[in-house]
Amino acid sequence: MKRFFTFLMAVWALLSISQTVKADDVTVYFQCPSDWATPVHAYVYNQSSHFTEWSATDECTKVYTSKGVELWKYSFDSKFTKVIFQNHETSSQYPSSGIDVINEHVYTSGGP
């Protein structure tokens, strides 16, 4: 019984550590200009690390608001503090340098 209890405590400790180490996800939305080809891709980074190279950026997910407005949704690790949206086909991007990440925020090419 003592071994079983020790085992359970070890499992609980590992689960607790894994939950505190995992960063929260952040979700942002982007309403792209009408002249952009879709899908939209997102590039996220912070001062010390980059998520990925431009050539391998992730595709955002198309979603619609309750009023039918098309948005592009992207979720990522909260350690990244800047985001750039890209028209992957033409390499157009918004903004030219990263914009501060605000969770659950909608960005447009006209500004956040």
mmCIF file of C-alpha atoms in Angstrom, residues 6-87:
data_model
loop_
_atom_site.group_PDB
_atom_site.id
_atom_site.type_symbol
_atom_site.label_atom_id
_atom_site.label_comp_id
_atom_site.label_asym_id
_atom_site.label_seq_id
_atom_site.Cartn_x
_atom_site.Cartn_y
_atom_site.Cartn_z
ATOM 1 C CA THR A 6 4.237 6.802 -3.177
ATOM 2 C CA PHE A 7 3.539 6.057 -6.853
ATOM 3 C CA LEU A 8 0.362 8.166 -6.790
ATOM 4 C CA MET A 9 2.206 11.052 -5.150
ATOM 5 C CA ALA A 10 4.946 10.879 -7.798
ATOM 6 C CA VAL A 11 2.371 10.896 -10.619
ATOM 7 C CA TRP A 12 0.542 13.819 -9.013
ATOM 8 C CA ALA A 13 3.822 15.754 -8.688
ATOM 9 C CA LEU A 14 4.692 15.155 -12.336
ATOM 10 C CA LEU A 15 1.245 16.238 -13.477
ATOM 11 C CA SER A 16 1.455 19.377 -11.344
ATOM 12 C CA ILE A 17 4.837 20.282 -12.811
ATOM 13 C CA SER A 18 3.687 19.674 -16.378
ATOM 14 C CA GLN A 19 0.661 21.915 -15.856
ATOM 15 C CA THR A 20 2.710 24.796 -14.458
ATOM 16 C CA VAL A 21 5.342 24.570 -17.211
ATOM 17 C CA LYS A 22 2.847 24.623 -20.093
ATOM 18 C CA ALA A 23 2.214 28.171 -21.263
ATOM 19 C CA ASP A 24 -1.297 29.361 -22.000
ATOM 20 C CA ASP A 25 -2.452 29.594 -25.562
ATOM 21 C CA VAL A 26 -3.274 32.965 -27.067
ATOM 22 C CA THR A 27 -5.767 33.433 -29.892
ATOM 23 C CA VAL A 28 -5.797 36.380 -32.282
ATOM 24 C CA TYR A 29 -8.007 37.223 -35.241
ATOM 25 C CA PHE A 30 -7.257 39.123 -38.433
ATOM 26 C CA GLN A 31 -9.589 40.682 -40.983
ATOM 27 C CA CYS A 32 -7.466 40.786 -44.110
ATOM 28 C CA PRO A 33 -7.782 43.349 -46.907
ATOM 29 C CA SER A 34 -10.120 42.322 -49.726
ATOM 30 C CA ASP A 35 -7.262 42.206 -52.238
ATOM 31 C CA TRP A 36 -5.349 39.549 -50.293
ATOM 32 C CA ALA A 37 -5.306 35.990 -51.568
ATOM 33 C CA THR A 38 -6.207 33.552 -48.848
ATOM 34 C CA PRO A 39 -5.446 31.683 -46.695
ATOM 35 C CA VAL A 40 -3.725 34.064 -44.320
ATOM 36 C CA HIS A 41 -0.613 32.919 -42.465
ATOM 37 C CA ALA A 42 0.710 34.167 -39.117
ATOM 38 C CA TYR A 43 4.247 34.693 -37.888
ATOM 39 C CA VAL A 44 4.748 35.069 -34.143
ATOM 40 C CA TYR A 45 7.866 35.902 -32.179
ATOM 41 C CA ASN A 46 9.298 37.621 -29.137
ATOM 42 C CA GLN A 47 12.609 39.342 -28.426
ATOM 43 C CA SER A 48 14.484 36.126 -27.740
ATOM 44 C CA SER A 49 12.918 33.556 -30.044
ATOM 45 C CA HIS A 50 11.113 33.187 -33.317
ATOM 46 C CA PHE A 51 8.328 30.682 -33.862
ATOM 47 C CA THR A 52 9.215 29.675 -37.400
ATOM 48 C CA GLU A 53 10.659 30.933 -40.659
ATOM 49 C CA TRP A 54 8.403 32.815 -43.081
ATOM 50 C CA SER A 55 8.522 29.935 -45.544
ATOM 51 C CA ALA A 56 6.971 27.632 -42.958
ATOM 52 C CA THR A 57 4.422 29.892 -41.278
ATOM 53 C CA ASP A 58 1.199 28.335 -40.100
ATOM 54 C CA GLU A 59 -2.055 28.839 -41.917
ATOM 55 C CA CYS A 60 -4.755 30.594 -39.918
ATOM 56 C CA THR A 61 -8.239 29.107 -39.644
ATOM 57 C CA LYS A 62 -11.118 30.857 -41.401
ATOM 58 C CA VAL A 63 -13.973 31.751 -39.049
ATOM 59 C CA TYR A 64 -17.052 33.944 -39.350
ATOM 60 C CA THR A 65 -18.532 36.316 -36.790
ATOM 61 C CA SER A 66 -22.217 36.130 -35.924
ATOM 62 C CA LYS A 67 -22.733 38.937 -38.472
ATOM 63 C CA GLY A 68 -20.980 36.978 -41.222
ATOM 64 C CA VAL A 69 -17.661 38.852 -41.211
ATOM 65 C CA GLU A 70 -14.777 36.638 -42.364
ATOM 66 C CA LEU A 71 -11.830 36.528 -39.967
ATOM 67 C CA TRP A 72 -8.654 34.465 -39.782
ATOM 68 C CA LYS A 73 -8.006 32.875 -36.379
ATOM 69 C CA TYR A 74 -4.621 31.790 -35.041
ATOM 70 C CA SER A 75 -3.755 30.256 -31.648
ATOM 71 C CA PHE A 76 -0.223 29.945 -30.322
ATOM 72 C CA ASP A 77 1.935 29.767 -27.207
ATOM 73 C CA SER A 78 1.677 32.871 -25.008
ATOM 74 C CA LYS A 79 5.467 33.213 -24.824
ATOM 75 C CA PHE A 80 5.289 34.937 -28.217
ATOM 76 C CA THR A 81 4.436 38.624 -27.875
ATOM 77 C CA LYS A 82 4.411 39.902 -31.471
ATOM 78 C CA VAL A 83 2.417 38.816 -34.513
ATOM 79 C CA ILE A 84 2.573 39.559 -38.241
ATOM 80 C CA PHE A 85 -0.092 38.384 -40.691
ATOM 81 C CA GLN A 86 0.923 37.416 -44.197
ATOM 82 C CA ASN A 87 -0.680 36.891 -47.568
#
